[in-house]
mmCIF file as Biopython writes it, N, C-alpha, C and O atoms, coordinates in Angstrom:
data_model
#
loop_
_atom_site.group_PDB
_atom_site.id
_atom_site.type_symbol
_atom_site.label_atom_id
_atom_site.label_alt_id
_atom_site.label_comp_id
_atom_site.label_asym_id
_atom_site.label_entity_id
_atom_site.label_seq_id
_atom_site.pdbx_PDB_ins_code
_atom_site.Cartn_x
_atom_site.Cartn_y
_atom_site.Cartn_z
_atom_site.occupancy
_atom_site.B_iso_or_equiv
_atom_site.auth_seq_id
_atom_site.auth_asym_id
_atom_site.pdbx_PDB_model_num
ATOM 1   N N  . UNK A ? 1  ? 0.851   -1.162  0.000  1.0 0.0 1  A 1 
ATOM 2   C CA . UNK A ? 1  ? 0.000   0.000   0.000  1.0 0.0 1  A 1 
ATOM 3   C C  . UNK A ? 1  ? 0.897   1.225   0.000  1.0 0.0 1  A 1 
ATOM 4   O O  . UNK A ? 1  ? 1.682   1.353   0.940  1.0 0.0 1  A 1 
ATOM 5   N N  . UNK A ? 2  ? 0.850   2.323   -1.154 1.0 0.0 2  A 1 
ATOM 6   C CA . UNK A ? 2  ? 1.758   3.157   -0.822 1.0 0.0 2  A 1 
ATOM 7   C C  . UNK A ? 2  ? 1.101   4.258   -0.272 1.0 0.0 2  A 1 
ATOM 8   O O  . UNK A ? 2  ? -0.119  4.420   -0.313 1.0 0.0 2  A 1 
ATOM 9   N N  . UNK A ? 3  ? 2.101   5.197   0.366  1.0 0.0 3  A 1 
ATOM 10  C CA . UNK A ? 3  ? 1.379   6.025   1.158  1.0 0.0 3  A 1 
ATOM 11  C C  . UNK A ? 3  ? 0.511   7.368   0.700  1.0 0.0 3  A 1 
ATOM 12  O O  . UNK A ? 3  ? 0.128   8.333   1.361  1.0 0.0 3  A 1 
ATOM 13  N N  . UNK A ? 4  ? 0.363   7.034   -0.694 1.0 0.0 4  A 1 
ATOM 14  C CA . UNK A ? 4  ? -0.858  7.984   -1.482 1.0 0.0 4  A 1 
ATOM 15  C C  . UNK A ? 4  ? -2.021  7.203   -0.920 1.0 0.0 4  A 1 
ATOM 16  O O  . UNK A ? 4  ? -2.810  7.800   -0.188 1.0 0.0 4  A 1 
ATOM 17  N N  . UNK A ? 5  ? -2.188  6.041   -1.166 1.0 0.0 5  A 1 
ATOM 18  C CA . UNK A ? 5  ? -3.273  4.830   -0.615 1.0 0.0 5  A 1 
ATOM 19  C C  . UNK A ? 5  ? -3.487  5.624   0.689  1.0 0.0 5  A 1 
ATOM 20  O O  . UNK A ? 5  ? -4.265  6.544   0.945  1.0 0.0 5  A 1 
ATOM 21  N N  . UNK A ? 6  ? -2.509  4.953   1.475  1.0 0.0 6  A 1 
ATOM 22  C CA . UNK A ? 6  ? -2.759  4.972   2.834  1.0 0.0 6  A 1 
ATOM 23  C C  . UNK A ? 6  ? -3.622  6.864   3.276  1.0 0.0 6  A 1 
ATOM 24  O O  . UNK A ? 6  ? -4.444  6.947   4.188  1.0 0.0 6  A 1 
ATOM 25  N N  . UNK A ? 7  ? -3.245  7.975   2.532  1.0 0.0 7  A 1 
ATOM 26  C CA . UNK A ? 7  ? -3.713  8.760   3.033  1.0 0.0 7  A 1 
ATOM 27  C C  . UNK A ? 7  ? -5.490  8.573   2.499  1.0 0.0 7  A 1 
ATOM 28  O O  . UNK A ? 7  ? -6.568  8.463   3.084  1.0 0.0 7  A 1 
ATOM 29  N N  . UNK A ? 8  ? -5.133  8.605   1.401  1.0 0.0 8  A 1 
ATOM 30  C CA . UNK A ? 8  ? -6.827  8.825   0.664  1.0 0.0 8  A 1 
ATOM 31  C C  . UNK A ? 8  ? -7.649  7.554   1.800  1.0 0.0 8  A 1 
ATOM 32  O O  . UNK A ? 8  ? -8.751  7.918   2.211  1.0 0.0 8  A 1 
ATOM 33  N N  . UNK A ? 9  ? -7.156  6.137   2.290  1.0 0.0 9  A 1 
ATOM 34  C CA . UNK A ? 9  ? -7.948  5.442   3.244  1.0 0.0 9  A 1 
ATOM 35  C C  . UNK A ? 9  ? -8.747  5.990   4.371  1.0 0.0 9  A 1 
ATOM 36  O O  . UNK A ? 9  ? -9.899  5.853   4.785  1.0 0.0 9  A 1 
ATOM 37  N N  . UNK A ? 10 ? -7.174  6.989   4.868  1.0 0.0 10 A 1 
ATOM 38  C CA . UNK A ? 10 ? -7.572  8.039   6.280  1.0 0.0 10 A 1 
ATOM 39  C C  . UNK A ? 10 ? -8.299  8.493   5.835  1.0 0.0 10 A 1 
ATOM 40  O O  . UNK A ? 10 ? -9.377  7.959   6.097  1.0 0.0 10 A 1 
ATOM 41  N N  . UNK A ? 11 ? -8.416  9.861   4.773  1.0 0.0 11 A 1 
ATOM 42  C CA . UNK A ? 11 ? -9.283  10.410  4.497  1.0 0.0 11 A 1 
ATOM 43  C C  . UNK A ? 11 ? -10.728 10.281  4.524  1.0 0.0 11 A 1 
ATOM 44  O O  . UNK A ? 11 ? -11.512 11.026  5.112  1.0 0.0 11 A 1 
ATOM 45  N N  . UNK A ? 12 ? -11.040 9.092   3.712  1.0 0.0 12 A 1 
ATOM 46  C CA . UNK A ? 12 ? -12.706 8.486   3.719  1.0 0.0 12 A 1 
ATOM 47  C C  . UNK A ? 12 ? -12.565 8.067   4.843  1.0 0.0 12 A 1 
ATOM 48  O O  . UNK A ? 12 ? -13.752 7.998   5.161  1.0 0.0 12 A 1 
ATOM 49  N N  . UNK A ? 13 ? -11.977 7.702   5.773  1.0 0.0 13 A 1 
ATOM 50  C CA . UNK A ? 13 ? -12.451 7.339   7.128  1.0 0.0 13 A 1 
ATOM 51  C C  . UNK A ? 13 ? -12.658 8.437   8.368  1.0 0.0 13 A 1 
ATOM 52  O O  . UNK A ? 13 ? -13.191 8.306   9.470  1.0 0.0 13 A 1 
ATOM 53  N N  . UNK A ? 14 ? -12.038 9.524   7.751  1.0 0.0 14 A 1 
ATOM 54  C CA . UNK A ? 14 ? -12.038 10.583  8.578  1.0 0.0 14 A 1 
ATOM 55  C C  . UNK A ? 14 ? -14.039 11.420  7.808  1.0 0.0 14 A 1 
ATOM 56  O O  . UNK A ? 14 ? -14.913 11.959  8.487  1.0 0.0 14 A 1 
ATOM 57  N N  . UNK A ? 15 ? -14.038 11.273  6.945  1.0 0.0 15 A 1 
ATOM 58  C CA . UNK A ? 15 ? -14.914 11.692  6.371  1.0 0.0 15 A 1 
ATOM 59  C C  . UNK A ? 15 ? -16.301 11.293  6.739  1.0 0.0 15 A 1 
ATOM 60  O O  . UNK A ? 15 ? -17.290 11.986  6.979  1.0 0.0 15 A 1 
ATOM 61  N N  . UNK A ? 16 ? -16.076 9.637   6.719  1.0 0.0 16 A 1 
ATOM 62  C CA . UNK A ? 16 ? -17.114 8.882   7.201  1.0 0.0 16 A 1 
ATOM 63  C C  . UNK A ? 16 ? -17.588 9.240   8.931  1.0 0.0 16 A 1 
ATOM 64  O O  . UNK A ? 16 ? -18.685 8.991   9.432  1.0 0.0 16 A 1 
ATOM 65  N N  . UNK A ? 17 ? -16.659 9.744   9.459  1.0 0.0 17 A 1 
ATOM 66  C CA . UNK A ? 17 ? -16.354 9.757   10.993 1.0 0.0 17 A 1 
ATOM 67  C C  . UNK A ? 17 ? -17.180 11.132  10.891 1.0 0.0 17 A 1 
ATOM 68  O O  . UNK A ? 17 ? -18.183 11.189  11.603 1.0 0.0 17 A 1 
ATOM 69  N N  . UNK A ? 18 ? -16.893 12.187  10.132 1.0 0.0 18 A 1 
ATOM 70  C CA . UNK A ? 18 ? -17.315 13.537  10.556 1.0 0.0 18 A 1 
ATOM 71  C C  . UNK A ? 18 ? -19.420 12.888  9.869  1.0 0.0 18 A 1 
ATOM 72  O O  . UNK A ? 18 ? -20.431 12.869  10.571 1.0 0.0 18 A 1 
ATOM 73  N N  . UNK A ? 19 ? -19.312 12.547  8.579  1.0 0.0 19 A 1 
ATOM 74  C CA . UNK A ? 19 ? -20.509 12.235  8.525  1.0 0.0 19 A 1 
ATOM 75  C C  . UNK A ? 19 ? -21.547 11.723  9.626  1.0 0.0 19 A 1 
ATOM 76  O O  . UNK A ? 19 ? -22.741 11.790  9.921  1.0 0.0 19 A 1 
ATOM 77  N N  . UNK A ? 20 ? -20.577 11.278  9.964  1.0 0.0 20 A 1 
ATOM 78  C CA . UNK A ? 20 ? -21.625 9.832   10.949 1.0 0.0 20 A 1 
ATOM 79  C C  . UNK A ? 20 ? -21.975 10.602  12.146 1.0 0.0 20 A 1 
ATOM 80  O O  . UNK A ? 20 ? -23.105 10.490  12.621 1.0 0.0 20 A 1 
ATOM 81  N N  . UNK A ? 21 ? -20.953 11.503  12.760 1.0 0.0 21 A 1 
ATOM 82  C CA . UNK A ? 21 ? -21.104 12.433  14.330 1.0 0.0 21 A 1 
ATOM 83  C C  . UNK A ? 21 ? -22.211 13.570  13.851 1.0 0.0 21 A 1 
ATOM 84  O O  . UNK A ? 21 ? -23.130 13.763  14.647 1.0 0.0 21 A 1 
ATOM 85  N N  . UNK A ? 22 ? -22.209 14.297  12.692 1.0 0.0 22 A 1 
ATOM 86  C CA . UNK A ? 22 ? -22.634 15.256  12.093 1.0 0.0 22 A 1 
ATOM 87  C C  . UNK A ? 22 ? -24.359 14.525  11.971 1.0 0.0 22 A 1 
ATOM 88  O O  . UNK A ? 22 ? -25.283 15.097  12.550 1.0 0.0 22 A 1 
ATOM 89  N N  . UNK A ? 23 ? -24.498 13.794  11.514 1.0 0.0 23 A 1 
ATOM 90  C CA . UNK A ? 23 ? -25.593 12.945  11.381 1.0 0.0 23 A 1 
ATOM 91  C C  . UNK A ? 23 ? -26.257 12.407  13.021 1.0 0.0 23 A 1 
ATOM 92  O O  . UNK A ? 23 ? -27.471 12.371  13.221 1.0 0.0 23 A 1 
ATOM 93  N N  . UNK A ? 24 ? -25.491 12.116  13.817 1.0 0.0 24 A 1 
ATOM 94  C CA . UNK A ? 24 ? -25.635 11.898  15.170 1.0 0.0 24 A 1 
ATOM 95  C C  . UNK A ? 24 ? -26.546 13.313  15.582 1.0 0.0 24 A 1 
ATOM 96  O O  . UNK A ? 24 ? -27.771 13.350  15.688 1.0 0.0 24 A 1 
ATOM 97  N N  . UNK A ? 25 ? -25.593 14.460  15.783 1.0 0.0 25 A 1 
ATOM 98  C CA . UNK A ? 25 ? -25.647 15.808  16.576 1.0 0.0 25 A 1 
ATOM 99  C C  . UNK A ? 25 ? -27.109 16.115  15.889 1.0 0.0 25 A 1 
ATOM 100 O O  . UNK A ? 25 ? -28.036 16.235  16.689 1.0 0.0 25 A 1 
ATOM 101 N N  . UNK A ? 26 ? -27.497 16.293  14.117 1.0 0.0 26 A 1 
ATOM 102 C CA . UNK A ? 26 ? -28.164 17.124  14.003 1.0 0.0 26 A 1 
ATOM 103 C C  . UNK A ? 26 ? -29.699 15.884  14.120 1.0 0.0 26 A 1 
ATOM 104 O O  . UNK A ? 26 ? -30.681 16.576  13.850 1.0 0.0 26 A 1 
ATOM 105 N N  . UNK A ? 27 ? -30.010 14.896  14.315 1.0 0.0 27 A 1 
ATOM 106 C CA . UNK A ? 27 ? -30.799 13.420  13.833 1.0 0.0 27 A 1 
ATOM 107 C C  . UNK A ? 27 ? -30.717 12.819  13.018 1.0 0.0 27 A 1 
ATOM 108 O O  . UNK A ? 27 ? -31.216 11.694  13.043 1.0 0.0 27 A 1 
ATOM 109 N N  . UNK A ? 28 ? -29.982 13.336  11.807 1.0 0.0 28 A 1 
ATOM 110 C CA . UNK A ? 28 ? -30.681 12.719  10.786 1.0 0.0 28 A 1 
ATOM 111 C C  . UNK A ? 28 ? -29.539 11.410  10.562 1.0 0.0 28 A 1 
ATOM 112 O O  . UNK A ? 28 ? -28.310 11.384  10.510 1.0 0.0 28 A 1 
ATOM 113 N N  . UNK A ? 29 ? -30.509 10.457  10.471 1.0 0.0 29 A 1 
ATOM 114 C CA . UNK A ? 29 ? -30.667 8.966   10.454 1.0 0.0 29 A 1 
ATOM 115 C C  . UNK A ? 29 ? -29.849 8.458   9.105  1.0 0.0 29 A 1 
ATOM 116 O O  . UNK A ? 29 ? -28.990 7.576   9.068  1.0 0.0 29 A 1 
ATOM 117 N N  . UNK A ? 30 ? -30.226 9.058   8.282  1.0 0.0 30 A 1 
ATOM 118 C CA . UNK A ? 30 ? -29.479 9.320   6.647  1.0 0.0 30 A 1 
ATOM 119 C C  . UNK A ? 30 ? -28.012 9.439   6.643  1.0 0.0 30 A 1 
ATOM 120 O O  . UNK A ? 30 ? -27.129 8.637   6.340  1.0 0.0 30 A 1 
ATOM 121 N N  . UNK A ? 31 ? -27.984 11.006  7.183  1.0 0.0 31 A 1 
ATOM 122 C CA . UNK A ? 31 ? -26.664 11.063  7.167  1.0 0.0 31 A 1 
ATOM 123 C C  . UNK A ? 31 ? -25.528 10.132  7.979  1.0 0.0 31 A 1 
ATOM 124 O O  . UNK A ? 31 ? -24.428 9.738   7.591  1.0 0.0 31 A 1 
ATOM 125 N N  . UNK A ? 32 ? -26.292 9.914   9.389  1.0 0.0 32 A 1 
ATOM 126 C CA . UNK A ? 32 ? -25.402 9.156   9.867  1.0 0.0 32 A 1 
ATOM 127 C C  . UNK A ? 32 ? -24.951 7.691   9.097  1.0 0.0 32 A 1 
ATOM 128 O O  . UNK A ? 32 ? -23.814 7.320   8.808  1.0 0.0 32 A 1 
ATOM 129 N N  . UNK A ? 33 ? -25.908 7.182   8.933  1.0 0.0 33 A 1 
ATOM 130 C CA . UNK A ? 33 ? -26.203 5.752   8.104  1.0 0.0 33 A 1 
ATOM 131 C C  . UNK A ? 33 ? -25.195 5.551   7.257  1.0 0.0 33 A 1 
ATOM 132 O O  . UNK A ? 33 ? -24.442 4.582   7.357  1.0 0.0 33 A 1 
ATOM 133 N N  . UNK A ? 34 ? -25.067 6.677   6.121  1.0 0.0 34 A 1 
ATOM 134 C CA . UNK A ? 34 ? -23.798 7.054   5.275  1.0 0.0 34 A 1 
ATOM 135 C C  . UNK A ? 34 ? -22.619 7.397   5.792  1.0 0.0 34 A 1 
ATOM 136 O O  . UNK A ? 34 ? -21.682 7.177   5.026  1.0 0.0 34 A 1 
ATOM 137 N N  . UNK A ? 35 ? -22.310 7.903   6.920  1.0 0.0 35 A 1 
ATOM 138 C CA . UNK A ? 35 ? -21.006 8.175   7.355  1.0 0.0 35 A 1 
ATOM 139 C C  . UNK A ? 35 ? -20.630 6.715   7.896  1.0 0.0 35 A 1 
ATOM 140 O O  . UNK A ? 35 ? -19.474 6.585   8.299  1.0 0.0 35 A 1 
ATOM 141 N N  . UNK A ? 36 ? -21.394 5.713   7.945  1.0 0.0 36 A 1 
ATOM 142 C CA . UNK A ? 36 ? -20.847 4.828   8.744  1.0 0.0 36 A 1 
ATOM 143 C C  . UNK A ? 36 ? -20.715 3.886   7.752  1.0 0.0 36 A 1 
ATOM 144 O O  . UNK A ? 36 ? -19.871 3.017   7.973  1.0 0.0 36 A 1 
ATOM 145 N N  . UNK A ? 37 ? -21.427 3.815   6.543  1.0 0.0 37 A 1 
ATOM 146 C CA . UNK A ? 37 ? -21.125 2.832   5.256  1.0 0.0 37 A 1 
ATOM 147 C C  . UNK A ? 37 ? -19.833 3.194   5.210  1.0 0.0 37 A 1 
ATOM 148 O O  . UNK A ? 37 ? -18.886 2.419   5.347  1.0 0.0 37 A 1 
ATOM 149 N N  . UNK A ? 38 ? -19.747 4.726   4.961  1.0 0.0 38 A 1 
ATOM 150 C CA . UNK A ? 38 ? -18.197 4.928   4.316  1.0 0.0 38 A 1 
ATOM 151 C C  . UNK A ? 38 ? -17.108 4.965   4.888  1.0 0.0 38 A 1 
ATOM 152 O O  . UNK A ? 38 ? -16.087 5.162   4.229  1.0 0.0 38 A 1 
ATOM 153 N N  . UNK A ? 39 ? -17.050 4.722   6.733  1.0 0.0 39 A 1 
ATOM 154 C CA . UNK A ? 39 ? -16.378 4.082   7.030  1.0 0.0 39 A 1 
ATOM 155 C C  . UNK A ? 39 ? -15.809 2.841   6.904  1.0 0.0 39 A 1 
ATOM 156 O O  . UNK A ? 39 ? -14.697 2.423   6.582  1.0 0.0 39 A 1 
ATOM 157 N N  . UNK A ? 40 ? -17.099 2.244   7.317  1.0 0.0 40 A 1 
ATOM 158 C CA . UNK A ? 40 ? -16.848 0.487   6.905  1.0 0.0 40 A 1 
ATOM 159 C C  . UNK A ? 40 ? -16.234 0.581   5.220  1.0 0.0 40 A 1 
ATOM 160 O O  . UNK A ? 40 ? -15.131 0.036   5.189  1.0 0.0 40 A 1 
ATOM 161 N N  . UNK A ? 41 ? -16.472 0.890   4.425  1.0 0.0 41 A 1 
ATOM 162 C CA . UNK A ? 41 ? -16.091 0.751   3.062  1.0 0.0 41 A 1 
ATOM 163 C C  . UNK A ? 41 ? -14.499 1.110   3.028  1.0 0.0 41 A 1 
ATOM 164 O O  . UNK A ? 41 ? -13.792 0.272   2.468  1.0 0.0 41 A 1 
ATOM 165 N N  . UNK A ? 42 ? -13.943 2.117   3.496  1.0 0.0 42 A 1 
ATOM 166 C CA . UNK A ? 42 ? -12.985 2.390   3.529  1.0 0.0 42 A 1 
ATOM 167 C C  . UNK A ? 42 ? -11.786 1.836   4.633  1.0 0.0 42 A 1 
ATOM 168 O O  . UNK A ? 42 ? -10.582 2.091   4.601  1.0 0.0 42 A 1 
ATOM 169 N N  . UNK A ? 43 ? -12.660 0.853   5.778  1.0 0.0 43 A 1 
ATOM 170 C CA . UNK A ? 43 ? -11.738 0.266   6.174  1.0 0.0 43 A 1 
ATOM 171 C C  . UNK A ? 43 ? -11.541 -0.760  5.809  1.0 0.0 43 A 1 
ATOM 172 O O  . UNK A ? 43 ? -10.522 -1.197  6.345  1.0 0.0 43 A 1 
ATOM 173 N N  . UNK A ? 44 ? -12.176 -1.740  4.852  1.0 0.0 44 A 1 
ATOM 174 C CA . UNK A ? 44 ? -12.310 -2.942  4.002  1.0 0.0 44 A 1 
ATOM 175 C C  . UNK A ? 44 ? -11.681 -2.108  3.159  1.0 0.0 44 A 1 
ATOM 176 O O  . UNK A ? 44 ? -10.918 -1.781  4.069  1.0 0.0 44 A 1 
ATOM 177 N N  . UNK A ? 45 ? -11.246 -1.373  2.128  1.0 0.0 45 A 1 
ATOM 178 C CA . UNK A ? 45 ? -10.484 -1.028  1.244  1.0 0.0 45 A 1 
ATOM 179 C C  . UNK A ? 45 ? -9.079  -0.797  2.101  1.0 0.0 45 A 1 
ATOM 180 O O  . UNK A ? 45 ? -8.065  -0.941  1.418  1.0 0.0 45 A 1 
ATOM 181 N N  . UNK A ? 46 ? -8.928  -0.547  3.129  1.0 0.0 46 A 1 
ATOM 182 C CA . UNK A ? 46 ? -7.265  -0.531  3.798  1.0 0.0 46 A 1 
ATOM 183 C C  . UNK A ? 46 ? -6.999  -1.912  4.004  1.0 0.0 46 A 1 
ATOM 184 O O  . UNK A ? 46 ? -5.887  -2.279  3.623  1.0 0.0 46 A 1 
ATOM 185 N N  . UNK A ? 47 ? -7.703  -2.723  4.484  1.0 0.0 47 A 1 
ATOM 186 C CA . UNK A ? 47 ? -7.367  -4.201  5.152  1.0 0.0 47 A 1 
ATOM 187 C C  . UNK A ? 47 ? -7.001  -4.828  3.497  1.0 0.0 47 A 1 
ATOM 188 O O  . UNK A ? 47 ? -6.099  -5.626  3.243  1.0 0.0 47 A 1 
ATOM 189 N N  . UNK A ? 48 ? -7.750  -4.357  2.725  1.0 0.0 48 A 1 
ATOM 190 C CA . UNK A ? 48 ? -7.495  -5.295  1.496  1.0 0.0 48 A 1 
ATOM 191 C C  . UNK A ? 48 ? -6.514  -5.004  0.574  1.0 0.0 48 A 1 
ATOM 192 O O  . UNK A ? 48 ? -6.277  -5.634  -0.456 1.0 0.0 48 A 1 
ATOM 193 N N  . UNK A ? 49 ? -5.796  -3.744  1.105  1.0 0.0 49 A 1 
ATOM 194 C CA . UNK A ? 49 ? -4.562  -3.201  0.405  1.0 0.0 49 A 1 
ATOM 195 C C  . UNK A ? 49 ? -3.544  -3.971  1.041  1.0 0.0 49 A 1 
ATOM 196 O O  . UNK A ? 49 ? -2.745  -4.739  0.505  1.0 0.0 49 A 1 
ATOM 197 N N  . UNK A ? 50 ? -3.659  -3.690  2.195  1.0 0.0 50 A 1 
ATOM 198 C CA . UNK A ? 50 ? -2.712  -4.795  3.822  1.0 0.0 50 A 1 
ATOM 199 C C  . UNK A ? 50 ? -2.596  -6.194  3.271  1.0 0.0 50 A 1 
ATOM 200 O O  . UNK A ? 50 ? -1.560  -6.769  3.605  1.0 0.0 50 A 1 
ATOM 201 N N  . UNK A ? 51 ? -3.584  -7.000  2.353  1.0 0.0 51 A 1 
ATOM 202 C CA . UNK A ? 51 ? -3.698  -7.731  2.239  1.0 0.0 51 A 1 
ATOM 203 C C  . UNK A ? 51 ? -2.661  -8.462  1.174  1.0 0.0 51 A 1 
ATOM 204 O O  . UNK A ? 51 ? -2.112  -9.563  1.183  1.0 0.0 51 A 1 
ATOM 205 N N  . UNK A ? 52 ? -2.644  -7.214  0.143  1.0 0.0 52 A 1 
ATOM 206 C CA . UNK A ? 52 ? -1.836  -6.881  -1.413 1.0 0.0 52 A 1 
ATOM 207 C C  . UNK A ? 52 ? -0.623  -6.943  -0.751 1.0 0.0 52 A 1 
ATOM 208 O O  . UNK A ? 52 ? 0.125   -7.905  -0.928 1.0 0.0 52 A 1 
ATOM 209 N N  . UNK A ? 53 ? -0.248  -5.746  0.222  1.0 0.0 53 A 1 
ATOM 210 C CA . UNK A ? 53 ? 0.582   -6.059  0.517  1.0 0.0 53 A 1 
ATOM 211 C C  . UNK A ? 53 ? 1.416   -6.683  1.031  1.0 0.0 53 A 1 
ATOM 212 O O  . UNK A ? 53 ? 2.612   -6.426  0.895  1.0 0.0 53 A 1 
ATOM 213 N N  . UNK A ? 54 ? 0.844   -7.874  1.907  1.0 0.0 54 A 1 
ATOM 214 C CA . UNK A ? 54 ? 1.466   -9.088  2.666  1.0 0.0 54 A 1 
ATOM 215 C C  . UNK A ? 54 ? 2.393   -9.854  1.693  1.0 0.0 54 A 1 
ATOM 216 O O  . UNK A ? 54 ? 3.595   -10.113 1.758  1.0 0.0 54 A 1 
ATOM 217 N N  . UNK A ? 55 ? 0.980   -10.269 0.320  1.0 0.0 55 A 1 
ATOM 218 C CA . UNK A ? 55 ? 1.455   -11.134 -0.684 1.0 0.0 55 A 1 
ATOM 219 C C  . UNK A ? 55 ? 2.917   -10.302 -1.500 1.0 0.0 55 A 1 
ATOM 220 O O  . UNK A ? 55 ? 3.778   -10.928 -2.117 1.0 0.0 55 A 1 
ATOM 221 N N  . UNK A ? 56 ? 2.911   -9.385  -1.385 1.0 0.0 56 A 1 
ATOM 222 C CA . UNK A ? 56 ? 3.979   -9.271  -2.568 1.0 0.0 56 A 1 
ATOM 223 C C  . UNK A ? 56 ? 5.542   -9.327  -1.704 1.0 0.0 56 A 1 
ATOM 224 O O  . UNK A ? 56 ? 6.619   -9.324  -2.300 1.0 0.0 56 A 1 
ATOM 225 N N  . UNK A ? 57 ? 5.425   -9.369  -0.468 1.0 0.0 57 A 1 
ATOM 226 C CA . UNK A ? 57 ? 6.735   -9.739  0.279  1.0 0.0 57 A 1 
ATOM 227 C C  . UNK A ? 57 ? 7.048   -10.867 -0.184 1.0 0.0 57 A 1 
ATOM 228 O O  . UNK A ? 57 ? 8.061   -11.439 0.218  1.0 0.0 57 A 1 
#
């Protein structure tokens, strides 16, 4: 995983994180719902880079 990867991962996970609290604070059910897909999505896209990268050692 190089570390262009690794930031853009943080990123959507940081994103997903502000979605999901932002969605918390104001109710809406929506938004949170989505901040938390795009967490999960983006931490299954890091584990599966981790994964790339095991194999090519």
């Amino acid at each position: 995983m190089g570390m262009d990867d690794k930031a853009k991962g943080k990123a959507h996970e940081a994103k997903g994180t502000i979605k999901e609290r932002l969605g918390e604070a104001t109710g809406n059910a929506s938004l949170r719902a989505k901040g938390k897909a795009e967490k999960v999505k983006a931490n299954l896209k890091q584990a599966g880079e981790k994964v790339k990268d095991a194999f090519k050692r």
